[in-house]
Short mmCIF file of C-alpha atoms in Angstrom, two decimals:
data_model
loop_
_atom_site.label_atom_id
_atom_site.label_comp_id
_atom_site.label_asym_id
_atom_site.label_seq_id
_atom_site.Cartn_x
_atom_site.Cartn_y
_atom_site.Cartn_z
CA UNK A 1 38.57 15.19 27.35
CA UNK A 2 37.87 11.94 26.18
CA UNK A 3 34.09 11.69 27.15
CA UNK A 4 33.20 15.40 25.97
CA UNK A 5 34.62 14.45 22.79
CA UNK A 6 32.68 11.15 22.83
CA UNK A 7 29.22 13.16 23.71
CA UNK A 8 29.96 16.06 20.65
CA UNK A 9 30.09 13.07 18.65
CA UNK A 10 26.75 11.90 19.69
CA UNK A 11 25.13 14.47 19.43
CA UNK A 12 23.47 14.37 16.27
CA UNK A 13 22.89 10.45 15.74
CA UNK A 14 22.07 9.76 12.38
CA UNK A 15 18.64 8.35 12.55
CA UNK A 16 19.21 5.43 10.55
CA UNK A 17 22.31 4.28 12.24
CA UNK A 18 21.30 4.46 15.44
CA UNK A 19 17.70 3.09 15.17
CA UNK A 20 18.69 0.30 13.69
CA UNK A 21 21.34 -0.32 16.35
CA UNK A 22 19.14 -0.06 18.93
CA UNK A 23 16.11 -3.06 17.16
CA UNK A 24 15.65 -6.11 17.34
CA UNK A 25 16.67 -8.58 14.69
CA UNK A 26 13.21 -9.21 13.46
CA UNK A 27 12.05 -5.26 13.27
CA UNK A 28 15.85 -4.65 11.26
CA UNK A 29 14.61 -7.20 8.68
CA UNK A 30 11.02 -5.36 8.09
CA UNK A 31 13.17 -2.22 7.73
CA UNK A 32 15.32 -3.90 4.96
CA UNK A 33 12.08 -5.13 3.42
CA UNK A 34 10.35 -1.82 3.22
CA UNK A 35 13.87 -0.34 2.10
CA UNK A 36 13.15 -1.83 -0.95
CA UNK A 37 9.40 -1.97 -1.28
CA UNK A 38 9.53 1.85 -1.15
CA UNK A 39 11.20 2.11 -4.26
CA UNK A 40 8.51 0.56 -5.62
CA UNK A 41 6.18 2.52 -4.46
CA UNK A 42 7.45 5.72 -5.20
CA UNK A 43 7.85 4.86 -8.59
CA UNK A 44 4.46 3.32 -9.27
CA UNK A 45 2.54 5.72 -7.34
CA UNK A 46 4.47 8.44 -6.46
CA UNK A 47 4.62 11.82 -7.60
CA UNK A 48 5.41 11.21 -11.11
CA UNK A 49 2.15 9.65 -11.39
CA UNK A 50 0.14 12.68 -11.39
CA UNK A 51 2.65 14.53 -13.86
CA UNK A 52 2.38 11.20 -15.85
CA UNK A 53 -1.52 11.78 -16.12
CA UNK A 54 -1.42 15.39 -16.98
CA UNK A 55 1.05 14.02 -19.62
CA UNK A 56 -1.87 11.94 -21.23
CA UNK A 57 -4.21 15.08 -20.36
CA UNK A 58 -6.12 12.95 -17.77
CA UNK A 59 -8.60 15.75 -16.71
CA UNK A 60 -8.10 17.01 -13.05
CA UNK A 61 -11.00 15.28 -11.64
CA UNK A 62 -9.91 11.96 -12.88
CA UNK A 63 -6.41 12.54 -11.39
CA UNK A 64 -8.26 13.57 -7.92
CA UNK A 65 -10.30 9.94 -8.12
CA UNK A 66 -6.83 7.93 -9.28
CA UNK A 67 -5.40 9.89 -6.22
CA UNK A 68 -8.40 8.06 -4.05
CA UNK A 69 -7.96 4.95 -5.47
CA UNK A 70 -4.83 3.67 -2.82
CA UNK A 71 -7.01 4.70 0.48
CA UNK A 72 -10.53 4.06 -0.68
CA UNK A 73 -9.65 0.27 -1.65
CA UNK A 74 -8.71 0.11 2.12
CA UNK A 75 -11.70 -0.56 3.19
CA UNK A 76 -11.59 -4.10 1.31
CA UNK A 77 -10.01 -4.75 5.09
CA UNK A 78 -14.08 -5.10 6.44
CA UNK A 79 -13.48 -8.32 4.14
CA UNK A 80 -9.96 -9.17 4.17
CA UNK A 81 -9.38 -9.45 7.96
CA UNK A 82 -11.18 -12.37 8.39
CA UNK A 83 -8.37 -13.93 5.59
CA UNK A 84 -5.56 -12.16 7.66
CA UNK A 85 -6.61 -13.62 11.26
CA UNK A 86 -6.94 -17.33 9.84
CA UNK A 87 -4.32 -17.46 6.96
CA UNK A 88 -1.78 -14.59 8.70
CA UNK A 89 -0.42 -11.15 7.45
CA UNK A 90 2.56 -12.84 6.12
CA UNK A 91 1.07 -15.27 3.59
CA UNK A 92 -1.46 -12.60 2.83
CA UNK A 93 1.10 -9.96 1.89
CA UNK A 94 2.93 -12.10 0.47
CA UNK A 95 0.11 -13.06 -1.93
CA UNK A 96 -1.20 -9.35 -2.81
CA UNK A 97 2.28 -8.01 -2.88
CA UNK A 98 2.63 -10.76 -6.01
CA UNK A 99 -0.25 -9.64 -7.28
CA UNK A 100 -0.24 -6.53 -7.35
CA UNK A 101 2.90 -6.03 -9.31
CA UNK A 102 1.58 -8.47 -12.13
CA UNK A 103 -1.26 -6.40 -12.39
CA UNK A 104 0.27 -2.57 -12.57
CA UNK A 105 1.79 -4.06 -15.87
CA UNK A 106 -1.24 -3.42 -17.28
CA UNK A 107 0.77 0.28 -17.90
CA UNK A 108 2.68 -0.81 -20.64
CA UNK A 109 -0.25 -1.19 -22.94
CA UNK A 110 -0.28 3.05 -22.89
CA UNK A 111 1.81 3.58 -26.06
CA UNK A 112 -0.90 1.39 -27.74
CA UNK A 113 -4.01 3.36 -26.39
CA UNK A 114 -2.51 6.23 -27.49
CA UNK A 115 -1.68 5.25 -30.83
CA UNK A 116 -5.32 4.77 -31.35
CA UNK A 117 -5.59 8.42 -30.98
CA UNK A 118 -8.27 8.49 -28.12
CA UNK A 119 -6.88 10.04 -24.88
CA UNK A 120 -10.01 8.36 -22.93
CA UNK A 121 -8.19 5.04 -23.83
CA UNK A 122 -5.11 6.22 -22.19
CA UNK A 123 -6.82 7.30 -18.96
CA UNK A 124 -8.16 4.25 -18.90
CA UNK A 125 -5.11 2.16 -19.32
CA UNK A 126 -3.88 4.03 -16.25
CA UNK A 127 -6.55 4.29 -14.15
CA UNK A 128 -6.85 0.41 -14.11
CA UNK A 129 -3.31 -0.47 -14.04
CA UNK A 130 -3.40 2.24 -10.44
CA UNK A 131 -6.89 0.94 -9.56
CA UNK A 132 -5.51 -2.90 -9.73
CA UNK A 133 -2.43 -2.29 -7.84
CA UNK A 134 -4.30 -0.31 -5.52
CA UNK A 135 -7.07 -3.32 -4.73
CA UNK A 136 -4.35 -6.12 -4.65
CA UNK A 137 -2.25 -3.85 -2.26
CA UNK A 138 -5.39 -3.20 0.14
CA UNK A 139 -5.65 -6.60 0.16
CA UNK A 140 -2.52 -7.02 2.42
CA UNK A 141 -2.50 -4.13 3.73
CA UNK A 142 -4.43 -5.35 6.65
CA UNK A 143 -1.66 -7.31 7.97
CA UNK A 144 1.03 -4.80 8.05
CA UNK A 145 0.30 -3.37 11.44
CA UNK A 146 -0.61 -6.23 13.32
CA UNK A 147 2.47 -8.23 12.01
CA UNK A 148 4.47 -4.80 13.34
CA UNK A 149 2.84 -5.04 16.47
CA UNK A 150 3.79 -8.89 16.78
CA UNK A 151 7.96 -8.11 16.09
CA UNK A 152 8.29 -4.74 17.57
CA UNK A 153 8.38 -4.17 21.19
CA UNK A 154 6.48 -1.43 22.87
CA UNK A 155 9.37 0.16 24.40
CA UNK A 156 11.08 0.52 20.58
CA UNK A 157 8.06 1.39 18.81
CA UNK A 158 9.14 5.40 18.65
CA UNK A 159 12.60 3.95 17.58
CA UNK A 160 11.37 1.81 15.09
CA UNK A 161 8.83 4.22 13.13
CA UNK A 162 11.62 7.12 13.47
CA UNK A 163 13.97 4.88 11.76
CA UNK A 164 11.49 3.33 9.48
CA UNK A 165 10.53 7.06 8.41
CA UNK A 166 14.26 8.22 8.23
CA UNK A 167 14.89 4.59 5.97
CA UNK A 168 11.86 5.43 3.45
CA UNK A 169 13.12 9.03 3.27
CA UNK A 170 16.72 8.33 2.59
CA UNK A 171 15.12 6.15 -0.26
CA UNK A 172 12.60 8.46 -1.41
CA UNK A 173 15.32 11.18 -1.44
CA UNK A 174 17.56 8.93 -3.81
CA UNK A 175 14.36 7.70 -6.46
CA UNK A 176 12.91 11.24 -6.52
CA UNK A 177 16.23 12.62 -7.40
CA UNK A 178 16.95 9.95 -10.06
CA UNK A 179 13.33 10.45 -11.39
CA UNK A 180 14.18 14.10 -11.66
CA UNK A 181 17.20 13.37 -13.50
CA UNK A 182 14.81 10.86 -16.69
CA UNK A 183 12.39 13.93 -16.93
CA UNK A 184 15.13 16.46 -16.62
CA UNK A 185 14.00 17.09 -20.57
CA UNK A 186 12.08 19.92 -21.96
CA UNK A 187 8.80 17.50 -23.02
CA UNK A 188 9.98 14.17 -21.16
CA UNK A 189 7.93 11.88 -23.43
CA UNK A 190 5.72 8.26 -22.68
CA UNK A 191 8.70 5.78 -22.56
CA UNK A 192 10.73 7.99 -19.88
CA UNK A 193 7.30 7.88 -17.60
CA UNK A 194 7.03 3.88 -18.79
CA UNK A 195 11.20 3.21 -17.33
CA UNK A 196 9.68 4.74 -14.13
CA UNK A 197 7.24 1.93 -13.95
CA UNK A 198 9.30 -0.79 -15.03
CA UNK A 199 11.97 0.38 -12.20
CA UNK A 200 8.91 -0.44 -9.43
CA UNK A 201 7.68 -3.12 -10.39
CA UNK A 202 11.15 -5.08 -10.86
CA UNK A 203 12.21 -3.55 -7.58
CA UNK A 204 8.56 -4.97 -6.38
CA UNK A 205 9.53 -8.59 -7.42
CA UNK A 206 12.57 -8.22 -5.23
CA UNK A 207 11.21 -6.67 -2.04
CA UNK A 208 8.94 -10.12 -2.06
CA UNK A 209 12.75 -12.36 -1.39
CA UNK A 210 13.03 -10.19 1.80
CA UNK A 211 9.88 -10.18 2.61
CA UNK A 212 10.40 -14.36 2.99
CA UNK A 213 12.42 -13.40 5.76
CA UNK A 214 10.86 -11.65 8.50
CA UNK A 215 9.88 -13.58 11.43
CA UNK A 216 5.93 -14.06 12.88
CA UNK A 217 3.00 -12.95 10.96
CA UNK A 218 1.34 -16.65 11.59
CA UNK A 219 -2.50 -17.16 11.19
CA UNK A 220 -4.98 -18.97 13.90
CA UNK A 221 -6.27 -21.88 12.11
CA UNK A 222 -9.29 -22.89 14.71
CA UNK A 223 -10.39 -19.18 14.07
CA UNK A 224 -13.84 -18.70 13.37
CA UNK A 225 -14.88 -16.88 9.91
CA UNK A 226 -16.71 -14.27 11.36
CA UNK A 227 -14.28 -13.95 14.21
CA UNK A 228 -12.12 -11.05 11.59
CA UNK A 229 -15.47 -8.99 11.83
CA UNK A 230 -16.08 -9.23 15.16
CA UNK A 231 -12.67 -8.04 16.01
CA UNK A 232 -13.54 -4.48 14.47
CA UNK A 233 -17.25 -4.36 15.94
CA UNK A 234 -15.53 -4.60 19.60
CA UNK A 235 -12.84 -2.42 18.78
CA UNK A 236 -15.28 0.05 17.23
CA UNK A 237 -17.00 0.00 21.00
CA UNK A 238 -13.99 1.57 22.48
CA UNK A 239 -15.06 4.90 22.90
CA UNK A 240 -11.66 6.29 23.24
CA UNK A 241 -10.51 4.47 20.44
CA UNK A 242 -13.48 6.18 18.50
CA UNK A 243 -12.42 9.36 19.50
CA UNK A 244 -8.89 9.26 18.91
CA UNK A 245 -10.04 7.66 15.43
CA UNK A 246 -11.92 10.72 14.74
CA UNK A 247 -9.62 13.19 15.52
CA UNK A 248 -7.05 11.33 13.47
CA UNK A 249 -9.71 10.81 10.25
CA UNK A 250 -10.05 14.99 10.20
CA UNK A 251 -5.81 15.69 10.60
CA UNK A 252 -5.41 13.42 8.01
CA UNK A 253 -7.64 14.62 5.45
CA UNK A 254 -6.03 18.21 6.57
CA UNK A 255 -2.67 17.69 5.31
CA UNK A 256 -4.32 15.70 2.09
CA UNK A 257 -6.00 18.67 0.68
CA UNK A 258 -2.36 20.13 0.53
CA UNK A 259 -1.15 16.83 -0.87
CA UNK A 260 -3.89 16.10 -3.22
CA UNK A 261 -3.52 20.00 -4.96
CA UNK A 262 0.26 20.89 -4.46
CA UNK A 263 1.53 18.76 -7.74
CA UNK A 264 -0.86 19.86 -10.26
CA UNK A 265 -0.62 23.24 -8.81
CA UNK A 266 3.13 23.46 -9.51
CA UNK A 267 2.79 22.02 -12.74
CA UNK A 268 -0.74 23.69 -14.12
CA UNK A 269 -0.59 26.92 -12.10
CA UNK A 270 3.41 27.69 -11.47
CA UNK A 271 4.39 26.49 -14.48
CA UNK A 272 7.28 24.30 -12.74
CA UNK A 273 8.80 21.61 -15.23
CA UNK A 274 8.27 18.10 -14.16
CA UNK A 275 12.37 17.36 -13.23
CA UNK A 276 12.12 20.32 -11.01
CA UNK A 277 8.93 19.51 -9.55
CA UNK A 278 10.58 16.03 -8.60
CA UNK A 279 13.67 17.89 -7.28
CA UNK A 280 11.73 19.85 -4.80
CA UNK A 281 9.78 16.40 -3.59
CA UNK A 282 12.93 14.89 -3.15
CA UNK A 283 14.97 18.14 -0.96
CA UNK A 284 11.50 17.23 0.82
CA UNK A 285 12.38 13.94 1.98
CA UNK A 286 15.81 15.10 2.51
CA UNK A 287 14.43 17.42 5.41
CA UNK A 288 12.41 14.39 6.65
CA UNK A 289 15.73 12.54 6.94
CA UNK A 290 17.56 15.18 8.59
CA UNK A 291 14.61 16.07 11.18
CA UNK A 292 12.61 12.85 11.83
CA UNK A 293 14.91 11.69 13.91
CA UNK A 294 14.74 14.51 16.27
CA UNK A 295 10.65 14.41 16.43
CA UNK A 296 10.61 10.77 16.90
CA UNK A 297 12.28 11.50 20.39
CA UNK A 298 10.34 14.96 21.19
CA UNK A 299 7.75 12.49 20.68
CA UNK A 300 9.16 9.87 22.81
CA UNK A 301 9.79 12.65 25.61
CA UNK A 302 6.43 14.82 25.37
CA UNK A 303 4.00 12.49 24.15
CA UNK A 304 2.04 11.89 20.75
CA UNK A 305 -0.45 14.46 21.52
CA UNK A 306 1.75 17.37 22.04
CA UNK A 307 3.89 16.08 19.17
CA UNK A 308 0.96 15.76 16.67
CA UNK A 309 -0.38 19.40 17.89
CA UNK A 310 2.85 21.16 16.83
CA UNK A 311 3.57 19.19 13.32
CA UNK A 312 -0.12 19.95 12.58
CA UNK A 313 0.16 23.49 13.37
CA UNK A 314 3.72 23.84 11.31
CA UNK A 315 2.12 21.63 8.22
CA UNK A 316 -0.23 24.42 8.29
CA UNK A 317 2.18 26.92 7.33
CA UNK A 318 3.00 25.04 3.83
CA UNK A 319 -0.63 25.68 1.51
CA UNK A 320 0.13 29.07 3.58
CA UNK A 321 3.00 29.87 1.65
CA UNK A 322 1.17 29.00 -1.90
CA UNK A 323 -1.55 31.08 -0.82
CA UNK A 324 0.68 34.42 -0.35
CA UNK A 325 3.72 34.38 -1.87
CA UNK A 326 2.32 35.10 -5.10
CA UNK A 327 2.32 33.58 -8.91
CA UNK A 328 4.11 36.26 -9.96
CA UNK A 329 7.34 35.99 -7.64
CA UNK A 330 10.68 36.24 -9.32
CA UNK A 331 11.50 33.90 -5.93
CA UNK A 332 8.69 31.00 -6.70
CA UNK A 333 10.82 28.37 -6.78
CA UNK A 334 12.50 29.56 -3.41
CA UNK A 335 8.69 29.41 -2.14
CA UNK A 336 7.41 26.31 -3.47
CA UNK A 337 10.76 24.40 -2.24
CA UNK A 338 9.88 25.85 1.32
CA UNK A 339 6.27 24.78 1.10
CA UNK A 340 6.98 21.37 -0.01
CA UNK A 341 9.68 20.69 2.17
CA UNK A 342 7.37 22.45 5.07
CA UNK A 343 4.95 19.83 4.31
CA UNK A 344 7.19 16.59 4.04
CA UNK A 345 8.77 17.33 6.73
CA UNK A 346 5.76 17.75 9.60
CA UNK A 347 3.51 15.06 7.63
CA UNK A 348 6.38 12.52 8.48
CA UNK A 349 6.75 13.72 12.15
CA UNK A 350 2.81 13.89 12.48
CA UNK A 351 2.71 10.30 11.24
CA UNK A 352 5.55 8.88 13.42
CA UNK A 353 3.64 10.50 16.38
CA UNK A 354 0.05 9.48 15.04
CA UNK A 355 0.95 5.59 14.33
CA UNK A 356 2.63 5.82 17.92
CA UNK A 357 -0.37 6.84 19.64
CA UNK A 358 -2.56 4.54 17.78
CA UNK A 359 -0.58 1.54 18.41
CA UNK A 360 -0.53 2.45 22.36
CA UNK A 361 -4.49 2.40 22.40
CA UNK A 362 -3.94 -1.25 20.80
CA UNK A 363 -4.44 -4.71 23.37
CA UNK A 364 -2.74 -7.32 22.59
CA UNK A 365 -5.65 -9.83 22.37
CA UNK A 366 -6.78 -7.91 19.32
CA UNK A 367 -4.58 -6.55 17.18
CA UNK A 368 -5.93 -7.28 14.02
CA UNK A 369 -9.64 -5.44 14.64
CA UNK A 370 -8.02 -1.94 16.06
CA UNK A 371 -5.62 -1.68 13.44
CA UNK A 372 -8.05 -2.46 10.65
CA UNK A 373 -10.04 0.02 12.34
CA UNK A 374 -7.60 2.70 12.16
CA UNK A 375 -6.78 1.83 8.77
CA UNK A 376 -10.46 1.95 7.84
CA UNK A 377 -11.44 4.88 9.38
CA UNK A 378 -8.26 7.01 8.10
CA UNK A 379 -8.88 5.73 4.58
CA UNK A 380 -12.33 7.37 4.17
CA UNK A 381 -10.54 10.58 4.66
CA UNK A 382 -7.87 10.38 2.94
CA UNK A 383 -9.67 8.79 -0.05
CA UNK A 384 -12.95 11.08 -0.12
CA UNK A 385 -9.97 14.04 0.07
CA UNK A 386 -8.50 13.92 -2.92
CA UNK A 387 -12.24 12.95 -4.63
CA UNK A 388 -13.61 16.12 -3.93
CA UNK A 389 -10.13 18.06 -4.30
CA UNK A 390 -9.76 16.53 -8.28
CA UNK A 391 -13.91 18.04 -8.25
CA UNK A 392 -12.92 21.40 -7.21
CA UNK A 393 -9.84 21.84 -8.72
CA UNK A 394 -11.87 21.36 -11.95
CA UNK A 395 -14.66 23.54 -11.33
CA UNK A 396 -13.28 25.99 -10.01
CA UNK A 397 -9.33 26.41 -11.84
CA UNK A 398 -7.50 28.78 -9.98
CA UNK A 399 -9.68 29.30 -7.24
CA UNK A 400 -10.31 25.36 -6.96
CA UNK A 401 -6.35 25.62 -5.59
CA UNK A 402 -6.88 28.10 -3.32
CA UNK A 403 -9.88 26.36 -1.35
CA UNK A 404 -7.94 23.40 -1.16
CA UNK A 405 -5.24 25.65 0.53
CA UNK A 406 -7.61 27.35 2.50
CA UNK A 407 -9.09 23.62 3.41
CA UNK A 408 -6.23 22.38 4.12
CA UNK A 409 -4.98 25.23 6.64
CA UNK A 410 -8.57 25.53 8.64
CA UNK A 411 -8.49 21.32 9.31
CA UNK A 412 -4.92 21.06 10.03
CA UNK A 413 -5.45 23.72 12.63
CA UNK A 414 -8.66 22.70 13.68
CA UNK A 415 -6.84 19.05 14.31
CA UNK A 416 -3.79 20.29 15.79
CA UNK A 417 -6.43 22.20 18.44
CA UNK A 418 -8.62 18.64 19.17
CA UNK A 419 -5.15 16.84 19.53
CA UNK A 420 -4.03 19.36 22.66
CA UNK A 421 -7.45 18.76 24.39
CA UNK A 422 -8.38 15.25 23.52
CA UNK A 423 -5.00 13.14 23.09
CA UNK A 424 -3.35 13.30 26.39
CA UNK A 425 -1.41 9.79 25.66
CA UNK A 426 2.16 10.29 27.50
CA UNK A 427 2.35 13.53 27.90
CA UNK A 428 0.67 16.53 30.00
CA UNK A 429 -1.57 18.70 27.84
CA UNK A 430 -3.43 22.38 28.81
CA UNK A 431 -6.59 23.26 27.96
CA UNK A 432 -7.02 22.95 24.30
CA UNK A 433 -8.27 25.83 22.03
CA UNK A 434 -7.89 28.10 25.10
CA UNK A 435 -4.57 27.78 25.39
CA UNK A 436 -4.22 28.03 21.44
CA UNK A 437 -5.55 31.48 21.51
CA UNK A 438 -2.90 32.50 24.26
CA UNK A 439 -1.77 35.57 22.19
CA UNK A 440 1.92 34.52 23.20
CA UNK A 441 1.40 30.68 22.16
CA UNK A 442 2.20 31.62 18.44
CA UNK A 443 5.84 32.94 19.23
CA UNK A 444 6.73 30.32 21.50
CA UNK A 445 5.24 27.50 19.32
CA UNK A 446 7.61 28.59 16.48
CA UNK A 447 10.59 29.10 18.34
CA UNK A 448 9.79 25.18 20.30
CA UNK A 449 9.13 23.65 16.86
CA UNK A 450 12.62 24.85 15.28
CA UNK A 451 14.07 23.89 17.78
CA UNK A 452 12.57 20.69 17.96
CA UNK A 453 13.22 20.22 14.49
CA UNK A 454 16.74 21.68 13.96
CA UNK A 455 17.39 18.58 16.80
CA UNK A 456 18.51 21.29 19.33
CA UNK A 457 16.10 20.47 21.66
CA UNK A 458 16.54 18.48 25.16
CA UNK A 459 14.97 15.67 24.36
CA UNK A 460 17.48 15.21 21.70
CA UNK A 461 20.18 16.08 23.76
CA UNK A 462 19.02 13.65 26.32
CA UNK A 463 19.06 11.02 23.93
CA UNK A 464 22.52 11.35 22.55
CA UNK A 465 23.62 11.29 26.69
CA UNK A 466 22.19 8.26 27.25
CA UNK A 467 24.34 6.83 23.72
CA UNK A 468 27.45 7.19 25.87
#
């Protein structure tokens, strides 16, 4: 009686909890760290970003380009490694991190641009303040995977990004709710969108004392200066690397056309007030918390390919939803909370399963060049996304949305189809787009992936046995 009790109680392990059990001490202090950081984040270039540029009537093409600004400075990293291989990522982050949030206070000059009366000023302002932050953070954020690959073992890396992704949710789920609540006004006005900002970049100061703390991230002193650039021309050799990095570059960009549009669409299109629009990003990240968990071990069970074919087919589903359910709809908010959730939830799982299968096609003689690569490579597609999504959007209003939907729903697919033939990584696979046009496939994918995602499947179940 005992023991069955014991098992109903394990169950359903709360992601967090039992994650963090199960680390390291060195991977538990990275997860306090970015516990923190993400709070900056989310309120420097989050969500309420965008709605704080349609505030200042940034056009939508300039909001597309301030969207491309955090990926696009990536590729700083053909520069930066060298600096990260001799000096190591923790000075280095440590250094940009400092930076960065000196710079983003460039935002509290807006209330002056706009009392000149020239909006262009206030785009400006903003654009540079994002642009700076965004330069200073690509700067370090070359180091981040290699110094993750240094303190986390191989056989907890599903663990750790499950619990890392179930920590920034349970964050993101807390800021985007207490955002909600300072624009939770009729016309929110400059200094509520200003305390959002001040709230990241003091939080931003802080996350720098735990950063102090984390173990590794040493540099090679004897290293030579081109030996940084060098480490990406041999890992861009690896032809399966390539590949995989390919594959991954056209997923991503997928679920960015949804991710570039959906805001501004809810706020220009649906009419949805800002606090509500932040209330439906944050029951988002509440369904990451409550499923992540469960994908990180579907993952660990079936393998990063078959887990990044399903979440890529589901994500599809969310631009769906915008694309049928109709402006009109008495029920829109009902809709637009179940695409945005749809779409938190299977972009987290994709990238638990994604960074998972990237890291396993990673030696350990050279961290620093495959992960830059990975980093550059997804970065031109998630950068030139948004670019041409702000361009469209513009030209073409209304209908602008819907071929971002429509984009967004043909790659994602298209992705989900090169992931079940190509990416094979711990897991059987079938036959690719064969076996996606079984005519049966469609019925049994939905039931597997709520079940997977409800945390009712056996790999779950398995997990929780071997907790007792």
């Amino acid at each position: 009686m005992k023991k069955r009790y014991r098992e109903s109680n394990h169950i359903m392990p709360l992601p967090i909890i039992s994650g963090y059990r199960e680390l390291e001490p060195a991977p538990r202090r990275f997860l306090l760290y970015i516990a923190i950081n993400v709070v900056s984040w989310q309120n420097i270039i989050g969500p309420a970003t965008v709605l704080f540029a349609r505030k200042i009537e940034m056009p939508e093409s300039l909001v597309g380009m301030m969207l491309s600004f955090l990926p696009l400075s990536t590729l700083l990293l053909l520069f930066t490694t060298p600096i990260i291989v001799r000096l190591g990522p923790k000075r280095v982050m440590m250094t940009a991190w400092f930076l960065r949030n000196i710079i983003v206070c460039i935002v509290f000059f807006m209330p002056l641009a706009l009392a000149t009366g020239d909006k262009r000023l206030a785009w400006a302002v903003l654009l540079i303040a994002i642009f700076g932050f965004c330069i200073m953070r690509a700067v370090g954020a070359g180091g981040w995977l290699p110094w993750l690959h240094e303190i986390v073992p191989t056989r907890k890396r599903s663990i750790y990004f499950g619990t890392e992704a179930a920590v920034v949710q349970t964050i993101n789920v807390a800021v985007l709710f207490t955002q909600a609540r300072l624009l939770a006004v009729d016309n929110p006005g400059i200094s509520r969108f200003l305390l959002i900002f001040a709230i990241g970049i003091s939080m931003g100061f802080i996350s720098l004392l735990w950063m102090r703390r984390i173990p590794g991230g040493a540099g090679t002193k004897a290293v030579d200066s081109f030996n940084g650039l060098k480490a990406l021309s041999q890992a861009a050799t690896d032809k399966q690397y390539m590949a995989f990095m390919m594959v991954m570059a056209l997923s991503k960009s997928g679920i960015m056309w949804f991710g570039a549009a959906h805001v501004m669409f809810l706020r220009d299109v649906l009419a949805v007030r800002d606090s509500t629009t932040m209330t439906l990003s944050a029951l988002g990240a509440l369904g990451v918390l409550l499923t992540v968990g469960s994908w990180a071990r579907f993952t660990e069970k079936s393998g990063s390919g078959i887990s990044m074919t399903k979440t890529l087919s589901a994500h599809a589903l969310a631009p769906f939803i915008f694309l049928t359910a109709g402006m009109s709809s008495s029920n829109i908010i009902f809709w637009a909370m179940l695409s945005v959730a749809t779409a938190c939830i299977f972009n987290a799982a994709f990238h638990v399963a994604a960074t998972r299968a990237m890291l396993s096609y990673v030696p350990d003689h050279d961290r620093v060049g495959y992960t830059a690569l990975w980093t550059i490579c997804t970065a031109l597609a998630l950068g030139a996304t948004p670019l041409a999504a702000g361009f469209i959007i513009a030209l073409g209003g209304l209908w602008g949305f819907r071929v971002c939907f429509i984009l967004s729903i043909v790659t994602t697919l298209t992705g989900a189809a090169l992931c079940r033939r190509y990416i094979h990584e711990g897991g059987a696979s079938e036959s690719g787009l064969a076996y996606l046009l079984n005519p049966i496939l469609p019925l049994r994918a939905t039931g597997l992936i709520l079940t997977i995602t409800m945390g009712l499947h056996e790999s779950n179940r398995n997990a929780s046995d071997s907790d007792t």
